mmCIF file of C-alpha atoms and ligand atoms in Angstrom:
data_model
loop_
_atom_site.group_PDB
_atom_site.id
_atom_site.type_symbol
_atom_site.label_atom_id
_atom_site.label_comp_id
_atom_site.label_asym_id
_atom_site.label_seq_id
_atom_site.Cartn_x
_atom_site.Cartn_y
_atom_site.Cartn_z
ATOM 1 C CA MET A 1 108.700 -3.050 142.351
ATOM 2 C CA ASN A 2 110.092 -3.344 139.310
ATOM 3 C CA VAL A 3 112.538 -6.745 138.531
ATOM 4 C CA LEU A 4 114.118 -5.257 135.291
ATOM 5 C CA ASP A 5 115.395 -1.566 138.441
ATOM 6 C CA ALA A 6 118.777 -3.210 138.602
ATOM 7 C CA ALA A 7 120.449 -2.404 142.189
ATOM 8 C CA GLY A 8 123.614 -4.465 141.971
ATOM 9 C CA PRO A 9 126.185 -5.455 139.697
ATOM 10 C CA GLN A 10 124.766 -9.119 138.987
ATOM 11 C CA ALA A 11 121.410 -7.935 138.828
ATOM 12 C CA GLY A 12 123.159 -5.137 136.247
ATOM 13 C CA LYS A 13 124.189 -7.463 134.422
ATOM 14 C CA LEU A 14 120.956 -10.190 134.446
ATOM 15 C CA VAL A 15 119.550 -7.209 132.953
ATOM 16 C CA VAL A 16 121.538 -6.444 129.891
ATOM 17 C CA LEU A 17 120.821 -10.482 128.661
ATOM 18 C CA TRP A 18 116.765 -9.567 129.645
ATOM 19 C CA TRP A 19 117.243 -6.692 127.112
ATOM 20 C CA VAL A 20 119.750 -8.875 124.716
ATOM 21 C CA MET A 21 117.230 -11.164 124.161
ATOM 22 C CA PHE A 22 113.827 -9.014 124.284
ATOM 23 C CA TRP A 23 115.310 -7.339 121.690
ATOM 24 C CA VAL A 24 116.488 -10.221 119.073
ATOM 25 C CA SER A 25 113.668 -11.675 119.480
ATOM 26 C CA VAL A 26 110.696 -8.749 119.101
ATOM 27 C CA ALA A 27 113.812 -8.493 115.638
ATOM 28 C CA VAL A 28 113.202 -12.798 114.126
ATOM 29 C CA LEU A 29 109.498 -12.110 114.894
ATOM 30 C CA ALA A 30 109.614 -8.819 112.980
ATOM 31 C CA LEU A 31 111.598 -10.084 109.960
ATOM 32 C CA VAL A 32 109.573 -13.793 110.434
ATOM 33 C CA LEU A 33 105.600 -11.870 110.587
ATOM 34 C CA ILE A 34 107.302 -9.487 107.111
ATOM 35 C CA ALA A 35 108.049 -12.699 105.066
ATOM 36 C CA LEU A 36 104.909 -14.233 105.763
ATOM 37 C CA ALA A 37 102.896 -10.975 105.341
ATOM 38 C CA PHE A 38 105.330 -10.526 101.673
ATOM 39 C CA ALA A 39 103.791 -14.117 100.079
ATOM 40 C CA VAL A 40 100.496 -13.679 102.012
ATOM 41 C CA VAL A 41 99.919 -10.437 99.268
ATOM 42 C CA ARG A 42 102.023 -11.706 96.538
ATOM 43 C CA GLY A 43 99.504 -15.235 96.352
ATOM 44 C CA ARG A 44 96.735 -13.433 97.135
ATOM 45 C CA ARG A 45 97.535 -10.843 94.016
ATOM 46 C CA HIS A 46 97.751 -13.080 92.133
ATOM 47 C CA ASP A 47 94.625 -14.915 92.977
ATOM 48 C CA GLY A 48 92.698 -12.070 92.502
ATOM 49 C CA ASP A 49 93.297 -11.478 88.487
ATOM 50 C CA ARG A 50 92.569 -15.385 88.010
ATOM 51 C CA ARG A 51 95.962 -15.582 86.175
ATOM 52 C CA PRO A 52 97.599 -19.137 86.936
ATOM 53 C CA ALA A 53 99.594 -19.239 90.004
ATOM 54 C CA PRO A 54 103.456 -18.145 89.746
ATOM 55 C CA GLU A 55 105.988 -20.075 88.447
ATOM 56 C CA PRO A 56 107.611 -21.690 91.688
ATOM 57 C CA PRO A 57 110.878 -20.577 92.424
ATOM 58 C CA PRO A 58 113.892 -22.891 90.573
ATOM 59 C CA ALA A 59 114.370 -25.746 92.868
ATOM 60 C CA ARG A 60 117.558 -24.496 93.728
ATOM 61 C CA ARG A 61 117.016 -20.409 94.297
ATOM 62 C CA ALA A 62 115.094 -21.868 97.385
ATOM 63 C CA GLY A 63 117.330 -23.871 98.919
ATOM 64 C CA VAL A 64 119.425 -20.851 99.310
ATOM 65 C CA VAL A 65 116.863 -19.384 100.693
ATOM 66 C CA ILE A 66 116.044 -22.150 102.888
ATOM 67 C CA GLY A 67 119.669 -22.234 103.046
ATOM 68 C CA ALA A 68 121.136 -18.836 104.371
ATOM 69 C CA ALA A 69 117.600 -18.460 106.635
ATOM 70 C CA THR A 70 119.331 -22.022 108.762
ATOM 71 C CA VAL A 71 122.541 -20.284 108.632
ATOM 72 C CA VAL A 72 121.243 -17.024 109.822
ATOM 73 C CA THR A 73 118.582 -18.532 112.627
ATOM 74 C CA THR A 74 121.704 -20.798 113.940
ATOM 75 C CA LEU A 75 123.983 -17.741 114.164
ATOM 76 C CA ILE A 76 121.552 -15.822 116.435
ATOM 77 C CA LEU A 77 120.567 -18.995 118.893
ATOM 78 C CA ILE A 78 125.025 -19.792 119.237
ATOM 79 C CA ALA A 79 125.232 -15.918 119.432
ATOM 80 C CA LEU A 80 122.112 -16.070 122.430
ATOM 81 C CA LEU A 81 123.631 -18.772 124.686
ATOM 82 C CA VAL A 82 127.091 -17.544 124.295
ATOM 83 C CA THR A 83 126.012 -14.552 125.809
ATOM 84 C CA SER A 84 123.908 -16.346 128.222
ATOM 85 C CA VAL A 85 126.750 -18.586 129.311
ATOM 86 C CA VAL A 86 129.347 -15.312 129.341
ATOM 87 C CA THR A 87 126.283 -13.821 131.897
ATOM 88 C CA GLY A 88 126.219 -16.299 134.028
ATOM 89 C CA ARG A 89 130.093 -17.126 134.560
ATOM 90 C CA ALA A 90 130.225 -13.096 135.730
ATOM 91 C CA VAL A 91 126.917 -13.112 138.019
ATOM 92 C CA SER A 92 128.749 -16.585 139.462
ATOM 93 C CA ALA A 93 132.365 -14.862 139.686
ATOM 94 C CA PHE A 94 131.472 -12.102 141.631
ATOM 95 C CA SER A 95 132.380 -11.395 144.999
ATOM 96 C CA GLY A 96 134.864 -9.144 147.176
ATOM 97 C CA PRO A 97 137.035 -8.057 149.861
ATOM 98 C CA ASP A 98 135.546 -8.564 153.459
ATOM 99 C CA PRO A 99 132.183 -9.344 152.536
ATOM 100 C CA LEU A 100 129.734 -9.895 155.093
ATOM 101 C CA THR A 101 128.909 -13.171 156.005
ATOM 102 C CA ILE A 102 125.321 -14.244 156.089
ATOM 103 C CA THR A 103 123.668 -17.972 157.258
ATOM 104 C CA VAL A 104 119.977 -18.275 155.507
ATOM 105 C CA THR A 105 118.544 -20.680 155.934
ATOM 106 C CA GLY A 106 114.733 -21.669 154.443
ATOM 107 C CA HIS A 107 111.549 -23.074 156.558
ATOM 108 C CA GLN A 108 107.917 -23.613 155.539
ATOM 109 C CA TRP A 109 106.939 -21.391 155.052
ATOM 110 C CA TRP A 110 110.014 -18.234 156.628
ATOM 111 C CA TRP A 111 113.228 -17.617 156.682
ATOM 112 C CA SER A 112 115.885 -17.009 158.797
ATOM 113 C CA ALA A 113 118.820 -15.462 158.907
ATOM 114 C CA ARG A 114 121.901 -15.637 160.719
ATOM 115 C CA TYR A 115 124.482 -12.775 161.383
ATOM 116 C CA ASP A 116 128.263 -14.381 161.160
ATOM 117 C CA ASP A 117 130.615 -11.743 161.441
ATOM 118 C CA GLY A 118 132.787 -11.107 164.375
ATOM 119 C CA GLU A 119 132.835 -12.905 167.511
ATOM 120 C CA PRO A 120 130.621 -15.847 168.867
ATOM 121 C CA SER A 121 128.880 -12.349 171.682
ATOM 122 C CA GLU A 122 128.075 -10.664 167.974
ATOM 123 C CA ARG A 123 126.160 -13.585 165.629
ATOM 124 C CA PHE A 124 123.016 -12.502 166.126
ATOM 125 C CA GLU A 125 119.616 -14.173 164.180
ATOM 126 C CA ILE A 126 116.657 -12.606 162.578
ATOM 127 C CA ALA A 127 113.971 -13.607 160.870
ATOM 128 C CA ASN A 128 111.942 -12.641 156.941
ATOM 129 C CA GLU A 129 114.006 -9.013 157.094
ATOM 130 C CA LEU A 130 118.006 -8.664 156.570
ATOM 131 C CA HIS A 131 119.446 -5.003 156.457
ATOM 132 C CA VAL A 132 122.921 -4.307 154.229
ATOM 133 C CA PRO A 133 124.790 -2.364 153.751
ATOM 134 C CA VAL A 134 125.480 -0.103 150.814
ATOM 135 C CA GLY A 135 128.118 -1.079 148.903
ATOM 136 C CA ARG A 136 129.891 -3.938 150.542
ATOM 137 C CA PRO A 137 129.611 -7.510 149.272
ATOM 138 C CA VAL A 138 127.164 -9.860 151.113
ATOM 139 C CA ARG A 139 128.303 -13.802 150.783
ATOM 140 C CA LEU A 140 124.971 -14.962 151.879
ATOM 141 C CA LYS A 141 124.975 -19.280 152.981
ATOM 142 C CA LEU A 142 121.615 -20.686 152.207
ATOM 143 C CA GLN A 143 120.254 -23.640 153.581
ATOM 144 C CA THR A 144 117.105 -25.362 154.546
ATOM 145 C CA VAL A 145 115.434 -27.556 157.287
ATOM 146 C CA ASP A 146 112.933 -29.062 155.447
ATOM 147 C CA VAL A 147 111.779 -28.480 151.445
ATOM 148 C CA ILE A 148 113.411 -27.783 148.123
ATOM 149 C CA HIS A 149 113.495 -23.434 148.198
ATOM 150 C CA SER A 150 114.523 -20.576 145.988
ATOM 151 C CA LEU A 151 115.752 -17.263 146.858
ATOM 152 C CA TRP A 152 115.383 -14.689 144.100
ATOM 153 C CA VAL A 153 116.130 -10.984 144.931
ATOM 154 C CA PRO A 154 115.321 -9.867 141.570
ATOM 155 C CA ASN A 155 116.723 -5.984 141.723
ATOM 156 C CA LEU A 156 119.603 -7.737 143.232
ATOM 157 C CA HIS A 157 120.780 -10.876 142.012
ATOM 158 C CA GLY A 158 119.220 -14.498 139.174
ATOM 159 C CA LYS A 159 117.550 -17.653 142.176
ATOM 160 C CA ARG A 160 119.195 -19.558 143.509
ATOM 161 C CA ASP A 161 118.137 -22.502 145.524
ATOM 162 C CA LEU A 162 118.174 -24.049 148.800
ATOM 163 C CA ILE A 163 119.039 -27.277 149.253
ATOM 164 C CA PRO A 164 118.634 -30.124 152.124
ATOM 165 C CA ALA A 165 121.898 -31.368 153.476
ATOM 166 C CA ARG A 166 123.516 -28.870 151.338
ATOM 167 C CA THR A 167 125.217 -25.795 151.980
ATOM 168 C CA ASN A 168 124.502 -23.167 148.643
ATOM 169 C CA GLU A 169 126.346 -20.084 148.502
ATOM 170 C CA LEU A 170 125.037 -16.507 146.184
ATOM 171 C CA TRP A 171 127.244 -13.039 146.677
ATOM 172 C CA LEU A 172 125.581 -9.732 145.977
ATOM 173 C CA GLN A 173 125.852 -6.387 146.379
ATOM 174 C CA ALA A 174 124.033 -3.333 146.710
ATOM 175 C CA ASP A 175 124.992 -0.461 145.292
ATOM 176 C CA ARG A 176 122.132 2.087 146.450
ATOM 177 C CA GLU A 177 119.940 2.229 149.198
ATOM 178 C CA GLY A 178 116.088 1.113 148.899
ATOM 179 C CA VAL A 179 113.992 -2.279 150.175
ATOM 180 C CA PHE A 180 114.165 -5.286 147.565
ATOM 181 C CA ASN A 181 112.149 -7.663 147.567
ATOM 182 C CA GLY A 182 113.028 -11.019 147.780
ATOM 183 C CA GLN A 183 110.501 -14.384 147.055
ATOM 184 C CA CYS A 184 111.063 -18.375 147.286
ATOM 185 C CA ALA A 185 110.734 -19.060 143.695
ATOM 186 C CA GLU A 186 110.152 -22.956 143.989
ATOM 187 C CA TYR A 187 107.044 -24.571 144.919
ATOM 188 C CA CYS A 188 107.686 -25.075 148.743
ATOM 189 C CA GLY A 189 104.207 -26.194 149.638
ATOM 190 C CA LEU A 190 100.583 -24.820 150.861
ATOM 191 C CA GLN A 191 101.705 -20.864 151.300
ATOM 192 C CA HIS A 192 104.902 -20.636 149.052
ATOM 193 C CA ALA A 193 104.171 -17.781 147.384
ATOM 194 C CA HIS A 194 103.950 -16.226 151.408
ATOM 195 C CA MET A 195 107.833 -17.686 151.519
ATOM 196 C CA ALA A 196 109.067 -13.179 151.015
ATOM 197 C CA LEU A 197 112.365 -11.771 152.197
ATOM 198 C CA ARG A 198 112.893 -8.137 152.764
ATOM 199 C CA ILE A 199 116.864 -7.043 152.207
ATOM 200 C CA VAL A 200 116.363 -3.436 152.903
ATOM 201 C CA ALA A 201 119.910 -1.477 151.805
ATOM 202 C CA GLU A 202 121.270 1.512 154.126
ATOM 203 C CA SER A 203 123.825 3.260 154.180
ATOM 204 C CA PRO A 204 127.279 1.581 156.725
ATOM 205 C CA GLN A 205 125.970 3.679 159.556
ATOM 206 C CA ALA A 206 122.704 3.009 159.259
ATOM 207 C CA PHE A 207 123.631 -0.848 158.965
ATOM 208 C CA ASP A 208 125.790 -0.302 161.816
ATOM 209 C CA THR A 209 123.333 0.907 164.705
ATOM 210 C CA TRP A 210 120.837 -1.777 162.933
ATOM 211 C CA ARG A 211 123.160 -4.156 164.028
ATOM 212 C CA ARG A 212 123.946 -2.747 166.873
ATOM 213 C CA GLN A 213 119.936 -2.620 167.692
ATOM 214 C CA GLN A 214 120.168 -6.588 166.389
ATOM 215 C CA MET A 215 122.477 -7.842 168.387
ATOM 216 C CA GLN A 216 120.879 -6.551 171.887
ATOM 217 C CA PRO A 217 119.098 -9.117 173.772
ATOM 218 C CA ALA A 218 115.765 -8.408 174.368
ATOM 219 C CA PRO A 219 114.805 -5.161 177.176
ATOM 220 C CA GLU A 220 113.653 -5.252 180.435
ATOM 221 C CA PRO A 221 110.417 -5.289 181.230
ATOM 222 C CA THR A 222 108.669 -1.435 181.986
ATOM 223 C CA ASP A 223 105.849 -1.447 183.567
ATOM 224 C CA ALA A 224 102.575 -4.205 185.031
ATOM 225 C CA LEU A 225 101.151 -4.676 182.015
ATOM 226 C CA VAL A 226 104.507 -5.765 179.390
ATOM 227 C CA GLN A 227 105.425 -7.826 182.416
ATOM 228 C CA ARG A 228 102.726 -9.942 183.035
ATOM 229 C CA GLY A 229 102.684 -10.592 178.920
ATOM 230 C CA ARG A 230 106.241 -11.994 178.742
ATOM 231 C CA ASP A 231 105.780 -14.037 182.168
ATOM 232 C CA ALA A 232 102.879 -15.476 179.988
ATOM 233 C CA PHE A 233 104.663 -15.771 177.237
ATOM 234 C CA LEU A 234 107.560 -17.623 178.744
ATOM 235 C CA ALA A 235 105.429 -20.047 180.779
ATOM 236 C CA GLY A 236 103.251 -20.942 178.073
ATOM 237 C CA PRO A 237 103.880 -22.777 174.411
ATOM 238 C CA CYS A 238 105.334 -19.813 172.751
ATOM 239 C CA VAL A 239 108.753 -20.732 173.310
ATOM 240 C CA LEU A 240 108.940 -24.348 172.579
ATOM 241 C CA CYS A 241 108.503 -22.712 168.782
ATOM 242 C CA HIS A 242 110.897 -19.440 169.333
ATOM 243 C CA THR A 243 114.214 -17.902 170.701
ATOM 244 C CA VAL A 244 113.291 -14.337 173.220
ATOM 245 C CA ARG A 245 117.794 -13.403 173.161
ATOM 246 C CA GLY A 246 117.541 -12.387 177.263
ATOM 247 C CA THR A 247 115.546 -14.675 178.198
ATOM 248 C CA THR A 248 114.397 -18.259 178.982
ATOM 249 C CA ALA A 249 112.882 -19.136 175.611
ATOM 250 C CA GLY A 250 114.864 -20.850 173.397
ATOM 251 C CA GLY A 251 112.603 -23.050 170.499
ATOM 252 C CA ARG A 252 114.228 -23.108 167.264
ATOM 253 C CA VAL A 253 110.790 -23.728 164.992
ATOM 254 C CA GLY A 254 109.753 -20.656 164.513
ATOM 255 C CA PRO A 255 111.133 -17.065 164.120
ATOM 256 C CA ASP A 256 113.828 -15.608 166.594
ATOM 257 C CA LEU A 257 110.656 -13.014 167.907
ATOM 258 C CA THR A 258 114.144 -10.879 170.155
ATOM 259 C CA HIS A 259 113.434 -7.768 168.135
ATOM 260 C CA VAL A 260 110.058 -8.656 166.257
ATOM 261 C CA ALA A 261 108.779 -5.320 166.253
ATOM 262 C CA SER A 262 111.587 -3.545 164.855
ATOM 263 C CA ARG A 263 110.805 -6.165 160.673
ATOM 264 C CA ALA A 264 107.772 -4.343 158.784
ATOM 265 C CA THR A 265 106.007 -7.234 158.077
ATOM 266 C CA LEU A 266 104.664 -10.708 160.102
ATOM 267 C CA ALA A 267 104.342 -14.296 158.380
ATOM 268 C CA ALA A 268 107.145 -13.883 155.878
ATOM 269 C CA GLY A 269 105.661 -10.360 154.481
ATOM 270 C CA THR A 270 101.892 -11.971 154.301
ATOM 271 C CA ILE A 271 100.886 -9.066 156.834
ATOM 272 C CA PRO A 272 102.181 -6.157 158.065
ATOM 273 C CA ASN A 273 103.432 -5.391 161.985
ATOM 274 C CA THR A 274 100.849 -3.645 163.199
ATOM 275 C CA PRO A 275 99.604 -4.422 166.293
ATOM 276 C CA GLY A 276 95.759 -5.405 164.758
ATOM 277 C CA HIS A 277 97.823 -7.828 162.315
ATOM 278 C CA LEU A 278 100.156 -9.044 165.116
ATOM 279 C CA SER A 279 97.411 -9.508 167.172
ATOM 280 C CA GLY A 280 94.968 -11.112 164.679
ATOM 281 C CA TRP A 281 98.436 -13.739 163.804
ATOM 282 C CA ILE A 282 98.828 -14.501 167.560
ATOM 283 C CA ALA A 283 95.319 -15.215 167.290
ATOM 284 C CA ASP A 284 93.801 -17.134 164.335
ATOM 285 C CA ALA A 285 97.260 -17.910 163.439
ATOM 286 C CA GLN A 286 96.024 -20.436 160.507
ATOM 287 C CA GLY A 287 93.153 -17.905 159.636
ATOM 288 C CA VAL A 288 96.325 -15.936 158.513
ATOM 289 C CA LYS A 289 98.530 -18.271 157.106
ATOM 290 C CA PRO A 290 96.798 -22.157 156.578
ATOM 291 C CA GLY A 291 99.457 -24.473 156.789
ATOM 292 C CA THR A 292 101.486 -22.467 159.451
ATOM 293 C CA ARG A 293 103.360 -24.287 161.797
ATOM 294 C CA MET A 294 101.909 -21.196 164.164
ATOM 295 C CA PRO A 295 99.247 -22.986 166.207
ATOM 296 C CA THR A 296 95.824 -21.077 167.378
ATOM 297 C CA LEU A 297 96.222 -21.257 170.442
ATOM 298 C CA GLY A 298 92.781 -19.592 172.095
ATOM 299 C CA LEU A 299 94.967 -17.391 174.294
ATOM 300 C CA PRO A 300 92.263 -15.534 177.197
ATOM 301 C CA PRO A 301 91.863 -12.136 176.179
ATOM 302 C CA ASP A 302 93.860 -10.780 178.653
ATOM 303 C CA GLU A 303 97.202 -12.580 178.484
ATOM 304 C CA LEU A 304 96.975 -12.117 174.419
ATOM 305 C CA LEU A 305 96.928 -8.385 175.401
ATOM 306 C CA ALA A 306 99.360 -8.940 177.823
ATOM 307 C CA ILE A 307 101.846 -10.858 174.869
ATOM 308 C CA LEU A 308 101.255 -7.960 172.396
ATOM 309 C CA ALA A 309 102.006 -5.130 174.940
ATOM 310 C CA TRP A 310 105.702 -6.764 175.451
ATOM 311 C CA LEU A 311 105.957 -8.354 171.750
ATOM 312 C CA GLU A 312 105.864 -4.502 171.047
ATOM 313 C CA THR A 313 108.467 -3.322 172.933
ATOM 314 C CA LEU A 314 111.258 -5.758 170.987
ATOM 315 C CA ARG A 315 111.865 -2.721 169.280
HETATM 316 CU CU1 CUA B 1 109.608 -21.894 149.881
HETATM 317 CU CU2 CUA B 1 108.995 -22.018 147.954
#
């Protein structure tokens, strides 16, 4: 993923700002190096023929050169400052009609997201993977339940902090389909580096299909093993932390697992969501992501396999 490959209006402006700063800095560096080389060569030439060093230029000429360089430097810095402020304002002024509103909450070390639009019955919560429709403005309300985090999805927007006891807003829009990786950009503890958020931008039709699917409660078990897995999950400690809509599990500490099998990664982008990785995660979460609040439960193997079979049906 190239962070300079903008996929939204604000990222586009930030990329322009980045290139302006880059090329101005390159030009300034080149000029300074040329001036330095010129001075060195001039000094050496006189060294070689053992003539006395040239008279220093008259103080007035040196004064003019230094003054001009100072003025040019100041003008360049002011121009960069103005460009930066104008870009920052344009980026934060972005909004639009009929936005999709999502409350994104930072946790040590994962993200929850609640889709707030529509009737209360149409709202739902997911974790670590947002879907958004292409071409529609998205209004993210950013909160945190513990420490300061920062959301950064380089292809769509700059960084915005999630501050305890307040709600920050971030508007973004994806102009093309794709999967855009986001990352927590504020050091927030041991697993700060494993706090990724995927944003899947898709066509409005595909988004609608996904949304309807996510609104559904968990499907009923269809065979004995899956049924056993659900019973084991609901009878065990899992329910203290996880919600699975359509069951009695209503914990709020960890990610909502109602459609966990529909997500591409586990543990906020730490591992791919495959049956093997999922069983490794349940069996030894502390080994996969030390410090995570997911405990190592020491489930009997047959129980683990049954729970795994059930979780795999939660699409
Ligand atoms: Cu959350 Cu760094």
